[in-house]
Amino acid sequence: MKVLKFGGTSVGSTEAVKNLRLIVEREKENDKPLFVVCSAFSGITNSLLEATEEALYNRDYQSILDGIEQRHYDMIKETLPVSVQNPLLMLVKGNFNILEDLLSSVAHLGELSDRTKAKIVSLGEQLSCPIIAAYLNTSMPAEFKDARDLINTNSNYLKAEVNFDATNRNIQQWAQNLENKVYVVTGFIATDKDKVTTTLGRGGSDYTAAILGAALNVQEVQIWTDVNGFMTADPRLVKNAYSLEYLSYQEAMELSYFGAKVIYPPSLVPVISKEIPIWIKNTFEPEHQGTMIHVEREAHDKALITGISSINNVALVNVVGTMIRLKGFSARLFGTLSRHDINIILITQASSEHSISFVVASEDVAKARLAIEEEFHSEITTEKLQHPEIDTNISIVAIVGERMKKTKGISGKLFSTLGKNSINIIAIAQGSSELNISTVISKDDLTKALNVIHDAFLLSPVKTYHVFCAGTGNIGQEFLGQIFQEADNLIEKHKIEIKVLGIANTRKMLLANGSPVNIAGWKDQLEKKGLQADLKTFIQEVKKYELPNTVFIDNTSSKFVVEEYENLFRNNISVVTCNKISNSESYAQYLNLKHLAAKNGVSFLYETNVGAGLPIIKTLNDLVISGDEVVKIEAILSGTISYIFNNYTGDRTFEEVVREAQELGYTEPDPRDDLNGLDFSRKMLILARENGLPLELSDVNISNFLPEACLKADSVEDFYKELKNSEPHFASYKEQAAKENKKLRLIGILENNEIKVEVMLVDNTHPFFNLSGSDNIISFTTARYQNTPLVVKGPGAGASVTAAGVFADLVRVTTL
C-alpha cells in the first residue's frame, strides 16, 4: 500500500487536479487500496485567515468569502459532469453558511479564540477533498474520508500534538474492511478527545500522510508538491541549486527545520521507526525522480555536505551581564522563555560566560524581551544584567550533511569562504552530532552567502563566474568573441562556466536581470534591448546582483570607469582591466586600489596594462616574491613602436612606415598617442611600482624622438606633413644605425630607481637586436639572471592579443 499526499499547489487549479488523477491512476495497484491525502486548494487557507482577520477588526470580509466560494464552485463545474455536481454544490453552500456564521460571531464579539480559528481554517480541506474524491470517482472507485474520524490530538487547537495510541487504533480499525478503492483523506485537520476540530500546524497535511502511512505500515509515502524534490539550496536564491536523489531522515529533518519548505519536519517522526521511505516528487513533472528520504544516503553520493538551508524572519537576542556566570542563570532564562511558549531556534555562549545569544522567530521578539525583563527585573535594575540586545536584521544559514561527521576542515572551509567574501559571522552553533553547522549573518548577506557556500563546497560540478563588461571597442568585441568560442571547452575541461550578465559602452548598457546574455548575439541585444548608458547605474546594478565570483571587466581607457574600482572592491567584486589609467596615475591611487582589493579578498588583475598578452607583470612578481633582486629592466612595450622601428629601413620614409602601421590597425587613431612616449612611460611606471618603487609619471624621463613641430601639429594629416618635412631628422638615426651595423630601437629602461624612455642603437649582442614585426620584448637583469638576462618576447599589438590577455586574467581569477 502507498500514501500519496498532494499539497495546495498540486490541487490549485483544474490542470493540477487533472495531473493528480493521472498520477493516482499510475500509482494505484490493482489489488490494494490507495490513500490520497489532500490540502486545501492553493491559497485558500491564507484567504480564510485573511477573512478571519478582517472579521476580528470588524472590516469587510464578505468579498474575500465570495471569492473563496466562487473558486470552489468553478472547480466543481470544470471537473465534474453536471449529473454529479449538485451534492457537491450543496456541500459547499452548507459549509459556507457555517463559515459566515463563524465570521459573523467573530465580528460581533471582537474576539477570536484558537478553537474558533482552527474550525475556520479546517474548512479548506473539508471543501477540497470531497470535490477531489468525486472527480477521481468518475474514472475509478474513490471515496472521501474525514481525518477527524481517525486522528486524535490534544486541545492545542492550532498546532495539536497527536495521541498516537488512539490515532493508530482508529486508523487500523478503519482499514480492516477497506475495499480496493482510492481513499481521499483530509490533511491538516484532526479532533481532540471531545471531538472538537484541531489542526496539526501549517504543513500539517504532510504530517497526516506520515501518520496514516506509519499506522498502516505502508510501502512508501509520496509527497507531491511543485518542486523536483529537495534541492541543494533554495533555487530562488541559488541558480546552480539542483535536486538531491537521496537524503537520510536526519538530513531531511535538519534541512526542513532550517528553512527548506519541501516537507513539514514533524512528518518524518512517525515513519522513522518503521523505516518507511518518503518520496518528494513534482506534480507538474511526474517523470522526474525526485528525492527519496530513507535511513541513509546512497553510498555513491560522495558530497561532504548534502545541502544548504536558511531561515529568515528571525531575531538574535543577546543577554549580557556579570550574573550569567552564576549557577542557575541559564535555567531561569530558558525556563521563562519556555513558560511564555517561545521556541529557541539556536543558542550560543562564549566561554567567558559573559553573554548568551539565542535566536527566536521574529513574531516572538516582543514576548522574549518582556519575559526576560520580567524574570530578571531586579538584576537589570541593579545593572548586574543589561537589557536584552535584539538584532532583527539577521538570517541563519546552515550546512547539513551526514558525511560532515569527523571530517576535518569543514568548519574552517565554511568560515574561510564567508570571510573571503566579506560576510561577517555574528554567531555560530554546531551540535556534537556534527550534522549541522549554523551561522548567523546579516540578512543583507543571505543571497551572497548561500551562493558562495554552494560553490565553495562544490555542490554543483561546474564553478560559475558572473561577468560584467565595460567597453565594446576592438578589444571588448574580441574578448566577448573569445568567451563565446571557448565556452564549451572551459566547461568540459576546466569545469568553469562564464556567464556574462551585463555589457556597457558609452552609448548603451545591457543588463540581463539574472539570466546570462546570449554572447552569440550580444551586439543585437545591446542595440535593441539596451538602455541609455549610465555608468553609475550600471555599477549600481552590478552591486545589487550580490552574486559570488563576480568579475568586472574594464576594456576601456576611461578614467571614469577607473573611479568606480574602489566601489567595486568594497562590494567584493574582482576587477580585470586593460585600462592603464588605474595603475599609472598617482602612486597613492595605485596603492589604495591594491590595498582595497587585498582587504576585501578579491582579485585585481591587469597583466595587459604592460605587455598585452605577455606574462610580464606575473614574471616580475614571481621574481620579487621568490626573493630575487631586480637590477635592471629594459623593454620595448609597444607593438606600434616595435613595428615602426623594425620597418624603418632601406629607402622607406618614416612617414610611410607610420601610415602603414595605422592602416594595419597597430596605432591609435592619432599615431602621436603612440609615438609621444606617454603610453610607453605609463607601462614602465607600472613595472617600477610592481617592483616596489614609489614613482610618479612626472618622474619618467622621456627623450622625445619626434620633433616639436610633429607633436604640435593641428591635425593628424598635418602631423603626417610634419613627419615628411622632418625626414632628414629621422634619416640621421637610420643612417647612423646602418653605418654602425646596429638597429634603431625606442627602449624603456628602469635602473637605479629611475625610468628613461629613449631612442637607442643596439648591436647584435643585445637581446633586442633581432626583434621583428610588432613583437614586444622585455629583459630582466637580476641577481640571479646577472650574466644572461631573463627575456620575455611575443606579440604586443592587436585587439585579439590584448583580449586574450584579459581572458587569461579572467581565468586566473577563477583559480586564485
CSV table of N, CA, C and O in Angstrom, one decimal, residues 294-333:
chain,number,residue,atom,x,y,z
A,294,HIS,N,15.3,8.3,3.3
A,294,HIS,CA,15.3,7.0,4.0
A,294,HIS,C,16.3,6.9,5.1
A,294,HIS,O,16.8,8.0,5.6
A,295,VAL,N,16.8,5.7,5.5
A,295,VAL,CA,17.6,5.6,6.6
A,295,VAL,C,18.9,6.3,6.4
A,295,VAL,O,19.4,7.0,7.3
A,296,GLU,N,19.6,6.1,5.3
A,296,GLU,CA,20.8,6.8,5.0
A,296,GLU,C,21.0,7.1,3.5
A,296,GLU,O,20.3,6.5,2.7
A,297,ARG,N,21.9,8.0,3.2
A,297,ARG,CA,22.1,8.3,1.8
A,297,ARG,C,22.8,7.2,1.1
A,297,ARG,O,23.5,6.4,1.7
A,298,GLU,N,22.6,7.1,-0.2
A,298,GLU,CA,23.2,6.0,-1.0
A,298,GLU,C,24.7,6.2,-1.0
A,298,GLU,O,25.2,7.3,-1.0
A,299,ALA,N,25.4,5.1,-1.1
A,299,ALA,CA,26.9,5.1,-0.9
A,299,ALA,C,27.6,5.9,-2.1
A,299,ALA,O,28.7,6.4,-1.9
A,300,HIS,N,27.0,5.9,-3.3
A,300,HIS,CA,27.6,6.5,-4.4
A,300,HIS,C,27.6,8.1,-4.3
A,300,HIS,O,28.3,8.7,-5.1
A,301,ASP,N,26.9,8.6,-3.4
A,301,ASP,CA,26.8,10.1,-3.2
A,301,ASP,C,28.0,10.5,-2.4
A,301,ASP,O,28.0,10.2,-1.2
A,302,LYS,N,29.0,11.1,-3.0
A,302,LYS,CA,30.3,11.4,-2.3
A,302,LYS,C,30.4,12.8,-1.7
A,302,LYS,O,31.4,13.2,-1.0
A,303,ALA,N,29.4,13.7,-1.9
A,303,ALA,CA,29.4,15.0,-1.4
A,303,ALA,C,29.5,15.1,0.2
A,303,ALA,O,28.9,14.3,0.9
A,304,LEU,N,30.4,15.9,0.7
A,304,LEU,CA,30.6,16.0,2.1
A,304,LEU,C,29.4,16.7,2.8
A,304,LEU,O,29.1,16.3,3.9
A,305,ILE,N,28.8,17.6,2.1
A,305,ILE,CA,27.6,18.2,2.7
A,305,ILE,C,26.5,18.0,1.7
A,305,ILE,O,26.6,17.8,0.5
A,306,THR,N,25.3,17.8,2.3
A,306,THR,CA,24.1,17.5,1.5
A,306,THR,C,23.4,18.7,0.9
A,306,THR,O,23.0,18.7,-0.2
A,307,GLY,N,23.3,19.7,1.7
A,307,GLY,CA,22.6,20.9,1.3
A,307,GLY,C,22.8,22.1,2.2
A,307,GLY,O,23.4,22.0,3.2
A,308,ILE,N,22.3,23.2,1.7
A,308,ILE,CA,22.4,24.5,2.5
A,308,ILE,C,21.0,25.0,2.7
A,308,ILE,O,20.2,25.0,1.7
A,309,SER,N,20.7,25.3,3.9
A,309,SER,CA,19.3,25.9,4.2
A,309,SER,C,19.5,27.2,4.9
A,309,SER,O,20.5,27.6,5.4
A,310,SER,N,18.4,27.9,5.0
A,310,SER,CA,18.4,29.2,5.6
A,310,SER,C,17.1,29.5,6.2
A,310,SER,O,16.0,29.0,5.8
A,311,ILE,N,17.1,30.4,7.2
A,311,ILE,CA,15.9,30.9,7.9
A,311,ILE,C,15.9,32.4,7.9
A,311,ILE,O,16.9,33.0,8.4
A,312,ASN,N,14.8,33.0,7.4
A,312,ASN,CA,14.6,34.4,7.6
A,312,ASN,C,13.6,34.7,8.7
A,312,ASN,O,13.1,33.7,9.3
A,313,ASN,N,13.3,35.9,8.8
A,313,ASN,CA,12.2,36.3,9.8
A,313,ASN,C,12.6,35.8,11.2
A,313,ASN,O,11.7,35.2,11.9
A,314,VAL,N,13.8,36.0,11.6
A,314,VAL,CA,14.3,35.6,12.9
A,314,VAL,C,15.0,36.8,13.5
A,314,VAL,O,15.3,37.8,12.8
A,315,ALA,N,15.3,36.7,14.8
A,315,ALA,CA,16.0,37.8,15.5
A,315,ALA,C,16.9,37.2,16.5
A,315,ALA,O,16.7,36.1,17.1
A,316,LEU,N,18.1,37.8,16.7
A,316,LEU,CA,19.1,37.4,17.6
A,316,LEU,C,18.9,38.2,18.9
A,316,LEU,O,18.9,39.4,18.9
A,317,VAL,N,18.8,37.5,20.0
A,317,VAL,CA,18.7,38.1,21.3
A,317,VAL,C,20.0,37.8,22.1
A,317,VAL,O,20.4,36.7,22.2
A,318,ASN,N,20.6,38.9,22.5
A,318,ASN,CA,21.9,38.8,23.3
A,318,ASN,C,21.7,39.3,24.7
A,318,ASN,O,21.3,40.4,24.9
A,319,VAL,N,21.9,38.4,25.6
A,319,VAL,CA,21.8,38.7,27.1
A,319,VAL,C,23.2,38.8,27.6
A,319,VAL,O,24.0,37.9,27.6
A,320,VAL,N,23.6,40.0,28.2
A,320,VAL,CA,24.9,40.3,28.6
A,320,VAL,C,24.9,40.7,30.1
A,320,VAL,O,24.0,41.5,30.5
A,321,GLY,N,25.9,40.3,30.9
A,321,GLY,CA,26.0,40.7,32.3
A,321,GLY,C,26.9,39.8,33.1
A,321,GLY,O,27.2,38.7,32.7
A,322,THR,N,27.2,40.3,34.3
A,322,THR,CA,28.1,39.5,35.1
A,322,THR,C,27.5,38.3,35.7
A,322,THR,O,28.1,37.3,36.0
A,323,MET,N,26.2,38.4,36.0
A,323,MET,CA,25.5,37.3,36.7
A,323,MET,C,25.3,36.1,35.8
A,323,MET,O,24.9,35.0,36.3
A,324,ILE,N,25.6,36.2,34.5
A,324,ILE,CA,25.4,35.0,33.7
A,324,ILE,C,26.3,33.9,34.1
A,324,ILE,O,26.1,32.7,33.9
A,325,ARG,N,27.4,34.2,34.8
A,325,ARG,CA,28.4,33.2,35.3
A,325,ARG,C,27.8,32.4,36.5
A,325,ARG,O,28.4,31.4,36.8
A,326,LEU,N,26.8,32.9,37.1
A,326,LEU,CA,26.3,32.3,38.3
A,326,LEU,C,25.5,31.0,38.0
A,326,LEU,O,24.8,31.0,36.9
A,327,LYS,N,25.5,30.0,38.8
A,327,LYS,CA,24.8,28.8,38.6
A,327,LYS,C,23.3,29.1,38.6
A,327,LYS,O,22.8,29.9,39.4
A,328,GLY,N,22.6,28.4,37.7
A,328,GLY,CA,21.1,28.5,37.7
A,328,GLY,C,20.6,29.6,36.8
A,328,GLY,O,19.4,29.7,36.5
A,329,PHE,N,21.5,30.5,36.2
A,329,PHE,CA,21.1,31.5,35.4
A,329,PHE,C,20.4,31.0,34.1
A,329,PHE,O,19.3,31.4,33.7
A,330,SER,N,21.1,30.0,33.4
A,330,SER,CA,20.5,29.5,32.2
A,330,SER,C,19.2,28.9,32.4
A,330,SER,O,18.3,29.0,31.6
A,331,ALA,N,19.0,28.2,33.5
A,331,ALA,CA,17.8,27.5,33.8
A,331,ALA,C,16.7,28.5,34.0
A,331,ALA,O,15.5,28.3,33.5
A,332,ARG,N,17.0,29.6,34.6
A,332,ARG,CA,16.0,30.7,34.8
A,332,ARG,C,15.6,31.3,33.4
A,332,ARG,O,14.4,31.6,33.1
A,333,LEU,N,16.7,31.6,32.6
A,333,LEU,CA,16.4,32.2,31.3
A,333,LEU,C,15.6,31.4,30.4
A,333,LEU,O,14.5,31.8,29.9
